[in-house]
JSON list of C-alpha atoms in Angstrom, two decimals:
[
{"chain": "A", "resi": 1, "resn": "MET", "atom": "CA", "xyz": [-0.07, 88.88, -92.89]},
{"chain": "A", "resi": 2, "resn": "LYS", "atom": "CA", "xyz": [0.65, 85.46, -94.32]},
{"chain": "A", "resi": 3, "resn": "ASN", "atom": "CA", "xyz": [-1.05, 83.83, -97.27]},
{"chain": "A", "resi": 4, "resn": "LEU", "atom": "CA", "xyz": [-2.49, 87.00, -98.75]},
{"chain": "A", "resi": 5, "resn": "GLN", "atom": "CA", "xyz": [-4.71, 86.14, -101.70]},
{"chain": "A", "resi": 6, "resn": "PRO", "atom": "CA", "xyz": [-5.79, 88.51, -104.47]},
{"chain": "A", "resi": 7, "resn": "ILE", "atom": "CA", "xyz": [-9.39, 89.66, -104.47]},
{"chain": "A", "resi": 8, "resn": "ILE", "atom": "CA", "xyz": [-10.21, 87.59, -107.55]},
{"chain": "A", "resi": 9, "resn": "SER", "atom": "CA", "xyz": [-8.16, 84.51, -108.30]},
{"chain": "A", "resi": 10, "resn": "VAL", "atom": "CA", "xyz": [-8.57, 81.21, -110.05]},
{"chain": "A", "resi": 11, "resn": "GLU", "atom": "CA", "xyz": [-6.78, 78.14, -108.86]},
{"chain": "A", "resi": 12, "resn": "SER", "atom": "CA", "xyz": [-6.61, 74.93, -110.79]},
{"chain": "A", "resi": 13, "resn": "ASP", "atom": "CA", "xyz": [-4.99, 71.64, -109.96]},
{"chain": "A", "resi": 14, "resn": "ALA", "atom": "CA", "xyz": [-4.91, 70.60, -113.62]},
{"chain": "A", "resi": 15, "resn": "LYS", "atom": "CA", "xyz": [-1.64, 69.83, -115.33]},
{"chain": "A", "resi": 16, "resn": "MET", "atom": "CA", "xyz": [-1.29, 72.28, -118.22]},
{"chain": "A", "resi": 17, "resn": "SER", "atom": "CA", "xyz": [0.99, 72.46, -121.23]},
{"chain": "A", "resi": 18, "resn": "LYS", "atom": "CA", "xyz": [3.23, 75.43, -121.89]},
{"chain": "A", "resi": 19, "resn": "CYS", "atom": "CA", "xyz": [0.89, 76.87, -124.53]},
{"chain": "A", "resi": 20, "resn": "ARG", "atom": "CA", "xyz": [-2.19, 76.59, -122.32]},
{"chain": "A", "resi": 21, "resn": "THR", "atom": "CA", "xyz": [-0.36, 78.17, -119.39]},
{"chain": "A", "resi": 22, "resn": "LEU", "atom": "CA", "xyz": [0.78, 81.09, -121.53]},
{"chain": "A", "resi": 23, "resn": "ILE", "atom": "CA", "xyz": [-2.75, 81.64, -122.86]},
{"chain": "A", "resi": 24, "resn": "MET", "atom": "CA", "xyz": [-4.14, 81.48, -119.31]},
{"chain": "A", "resi": 25, "resn": "LEU", "atom": "CA", "xyz": [-1.66, 84.12, -118.13]},
{"chain": "A", "resi": 26, "resn": "ILE", "atom": "CA", "xyz": [-1.99, 86.61, -120.98]},
{"chain": "A", "resi": 27, "resn": "SER", "atom": "CA", "xyz": [-5.77, 86.44, -121.65]},
{"chain": "A", "resi": 28, "resn": "PRO", "atom": "CA", "xyz": [-6.86, 88.69, -118.74]},
{"chain": "A", "resi": 29, "resn": "THR", "atom": "CA", "xyz": [-4.23, 91.24, -119.71]},
{"chain": "A", "resi": 30, "resn": "LEU", "atom": "CA", "xyz": [-5.44, 91.31, -123.30]},
{"chain": "A", "resi": 31, "resn": "VAL", "atom": "CA", "xyz": [-9.13, 91.50, -122.46]},
{"chain": "A", "resi": 32, "resn": "LEU", "atom": "CA", "xyz": [-9.01, 93.87, -119.50]},
{"chain": "A", "resi": 33, "resn": "ALA", "atom": "CA", "xyz": [-6.06, 96.10, -120.43]},
{"chain": "A", "resi": 34, "resn": "ILE", "atom": "CA", "xyz": [-4.91, 96.06, -124.04]},
{"chain": "A", "resi": 35, "resn": "ILE", "atom": "CA", "xyz": [-8.34, 96.05, -125.72]},
{"chain": "A", "resi": 36, "resn": "PRO", "atom": "CA", "xyz": [-9.76, 98.97, -123.63]},
{"chain": "A", "resi": 37, "resn": "ILE", "atom": "CA", "xyz": [-6.60, 101.02, -124.25]},
{"chain": "A", "resi": 38, "resn": "PHE", "atom": "CA", "xyz": [-6.88, 100.30, -127.99]},
{"chain": "A", "resi": 39, "resn": "LEU", "atom": "CA", "xyz": [-10.60, 101.18, -127.99]},
{"chain": "A", "resi": 40, "resn": "SER", "atom": "CA", "xyz": [-9.90, 104.47, -126.25]},
{"chain": "A", "resi": 41, "resn": "PHE", "atom": "CA", "xyz": [-8.05, 105.67, -129.35]},
{"chain": "A", "resi": 42, "resn": "ILE", "atom": "CA", "xyz": [-11.00, 104.77, -131.60]},
{"chain": "A", "resi": 43, "resn": "ILE", "atom": "CA", "xyz": [-13.80, 106.24, -129.47]},
{"chain": "A", "resi": 44, "resn": "LYS", "atom": "CA", "xyz": [-13.94, 110.04, -129.64]},
{"chain": "A", "resi": 45, "resn": "LYS", "atom": "CA", "xyz": [-16.17, 110.80, -126.61]},
{"chain": "A", "resi": 46, "resn": "LEU", "atom": "CA", "xyz": [-13.97, 112.31, -123.92]},
{"chain": "A", "resi": 47, "resn": "ILE", "atom": "CA", "xyz": [-15.69, 110.77, -120.87]},
{"chain": "A", "resi": 48, "resn": "LEU", "atom": "CA", "xyz": [-15.74, 107.24, -122.30]},
{"chain": "A", "resi": 49, "resn": "MET", "atom": "CA", "xyz": [-12.21, 107.62, -123.63]},
{"chain": "A", "resi": 50, "resn": "THR", "atom": "CA", "xyz": [-10.96, 108.76, -120.21]},
{"chain": "A", "resi": 51, "resn": "PHE", "atom": "CA", "xyz": [-12.70, 105.84, -118.49]},
{"chain": "A", "resi": 52, "resn": "LEU", "atom": "CA", "xyz": [-11.26, 103.30, -120.93]},
{"chain": "A", "resi": 53, "resn": "ILE", "atom": "CA", "xyz": [-7.73, 104.67, -120.56]},
{"chain": "A", "resi": 54, "resn": "PHE", "atom": "CA", "xyz": [-7.98, 104.68, -116.76]},
{"chain": "A", "resi": 55, "resn": "PHE", "atom": "CA", "xyz": [-9.51, 101.19, -116.68]},
{"chain": "A", "resi": 56, "resn": "GLY", "atom": "CA", "xyz": [-6.96, 99.81, -119.15]},
{"chain": "A", "resi": 57, "resn": "PHE", "atom": "CA", "xyz": [-3.88, 101.17, -117.38]},
{"chain": "A", "resi": 58, "resn": "SER", "atom": "CA", "xyz": [-5.13, 100.20, -113.92]},
{"chain": "A", "resi": 59, "resn": "SER", "atom": "CA", "xyz": [-5.82, 96.66, -115.20]},
{"chain": "A", "resi": 60, "resn": "LEU", "atom": "CA", "xyz": [-2.37, 96.61, -116.76]},
{"chain": "A", "resi": 61, "resn": "ALA", "atom": "CA", "xyz": [-0.80, 97.57, -113.45]},
{"chain": "A", "resi": 62, "resn": "MET", "atom": "CA", "xyz": [-2.74, 94.86, -111.61]},
{"chain": "A", "resi": 63, "resn": "SER", "atom": "CA", "xyz": [-1.69, 92.22, -114.11]},
{"chain": "A", "resi": 64, "resn": "ALA", "atom": "CA", "xyz": [2.04, 92.92, -113.76]},
{"chain": "A", "resi": 65, "resn": "SER", "atom": "CA", "xyz": [2.63, 89.58, -112.03]},
{"chain": "A", "resi": 66, "resn": "ASP", "atom": "CA", "xyz": [0.84, 87.73, -114.86]},
{"chain": "A", "resi": 67, "resn": "ILE", "atom": "CA", "xyz": [3.06, 89.46, -117.40]},
{"chain": "A", "resi": 68, "resn": "TYR", "atom": "CA", "xyz": [6.15, 88.59, -115.35]},
{"chain": "A", "resi": 69, "resn": "PHE", "atom": "CA", "xyz": [5.18, 84.91, -115.08]},
{"chain": "A", "resi": 70, "resn": "PHE", "atom": "CA", "xyz": [4.31, 84.88, -118.79]},
{"chain": "A", "resi": 71, "resn": "ILE", "atom": "CA", "xyz": [7.85, 85.99, -119.66]},
{"chain": "A", "resi": 72, "resn": "VAL", "atom": "CA", "xyz": [9.47, 83.59, -117.17]},
{"chain": "A", "resi": 73, "resn": "ILE", "atom": "CA", "xyz": [7.48, 80.58, -118.41]},
{"chain": "A", "resi": 74, "resn": "LEU", "atom": "CA", "xyz": [8.02, 81.56, -122.03]},
{"chain": "A", "resi": 75, "resn": "LEU", "atom": "CA", "xyz": [11.79, 81.63, -121.52]},
{"chain": "A", "resi": 76, "resn": "LYS", "atom": "CA", "xyz": [12.36, 78.83, -119.01]},
{"chain": "A", "resi": 77, "resn": "MET", "atom": "CA", "xyz": [9.70, 76.17, -119.56]},
{"chain": "A", "resi": 78, "resn": "ARG", "atom": "CA", "xyz": [10.33, 73.57, -122.27]},
{"chain": "A", "resi": 79, "resn": "ASN", "atom": "CA", "xyz": [7.62, 72.37, -124.64]},
{"chain": "A", "resi": 80, "resn": "ASN", "atom": "CA", "xyz": [7.61, 68.85, -123.20]},
{"chain": "A", "resi": 81, "resn": "GLU", "atom": "CA", "xyz": [6.96, 69.99, -119.62]},
{"chain": "A", "resi": 82, "resn": "LEU", "atom": "CA", "xyz": [3.68, 70.47, -117.75]},
{"chain": "A", "resi": 83, "resn": "PHE", "atom": "CA", "xyz": [2.75, 73.31, -115.42]},
{"chain": "A", "resi": 84, "resn": "TYR", "atom": "CA", "xyz": [1.15, 72.22, -112.14]},
{"chain": "A", "resi": 85, "resn": "GLN", "atom": "CA", "xyz": [0.01, 74.27, -109.14]},
{"chain": "A", "resi": 86, "resn": "GLU", "atom": "CA", "xyz": [-0.84, 72.81, -105.76]},
{"chain": "A", "resi": 87, "resn": "ASP", "atom": "CA", "xyz": [-1.71, 74.97, -102.76]},
{"chain": "A", "resi": 88, "resn": "ASN", "atom": "CA", "xyz": [0.64, 77.96, -103.17]},
{"chain": "A", "resi": 89, "resn": "LYS", "atom": "CA", "xyz": [3.46, 76.01, -104.80]},
{"chain": "A", "resi": 90, "resn": "ILE", "atom": "CA", "xyz": [4.22, 75.79, -108.49]},
{"chain": "A", "resi": 91, "resn": "TYR", "atom": "CA", "xyz": [5.75, 72.70, -110.11]},
{"chain": "A", "resi": 92, "resn": "ILE", "atom": "CA", "xyz": [7.02, 71.99, -113.61]},
{"chain": "A", "resi": 93, "resn": "LEU", "atom": "CA", "xyz": [6.71, 68.31, -114.51]},
{"chain": "A", "resi": 94, "resn": "LYS", "atom": "CA", "xyz": [8.35, 66.50, -117.40]},
{"chain": "A", "resi": 95, "resn": "LYS", "atom": "CA", "xyz": [6.03, 64.48, -119.63]}
]
């Protein structure tokens, strides 16, 4: 059971700044989790509201690693460094 990959993943060999990396990590969480949970409080139909809450919290649970890496990169990566991923290894390069 080595090299298990998620069902849907995006890999890029581009060197990214801290801001771009943070946006890349938090965007799926915002779109697939936070917005549906927020919409569930606005929509008053019970079936749609239940679906949105279930979908939002399940997406939030699946994006736990993105949230973790967002916090780690936010705290540890400097503004003048670049994020780089090759194969399954992550590097932080100085400009």
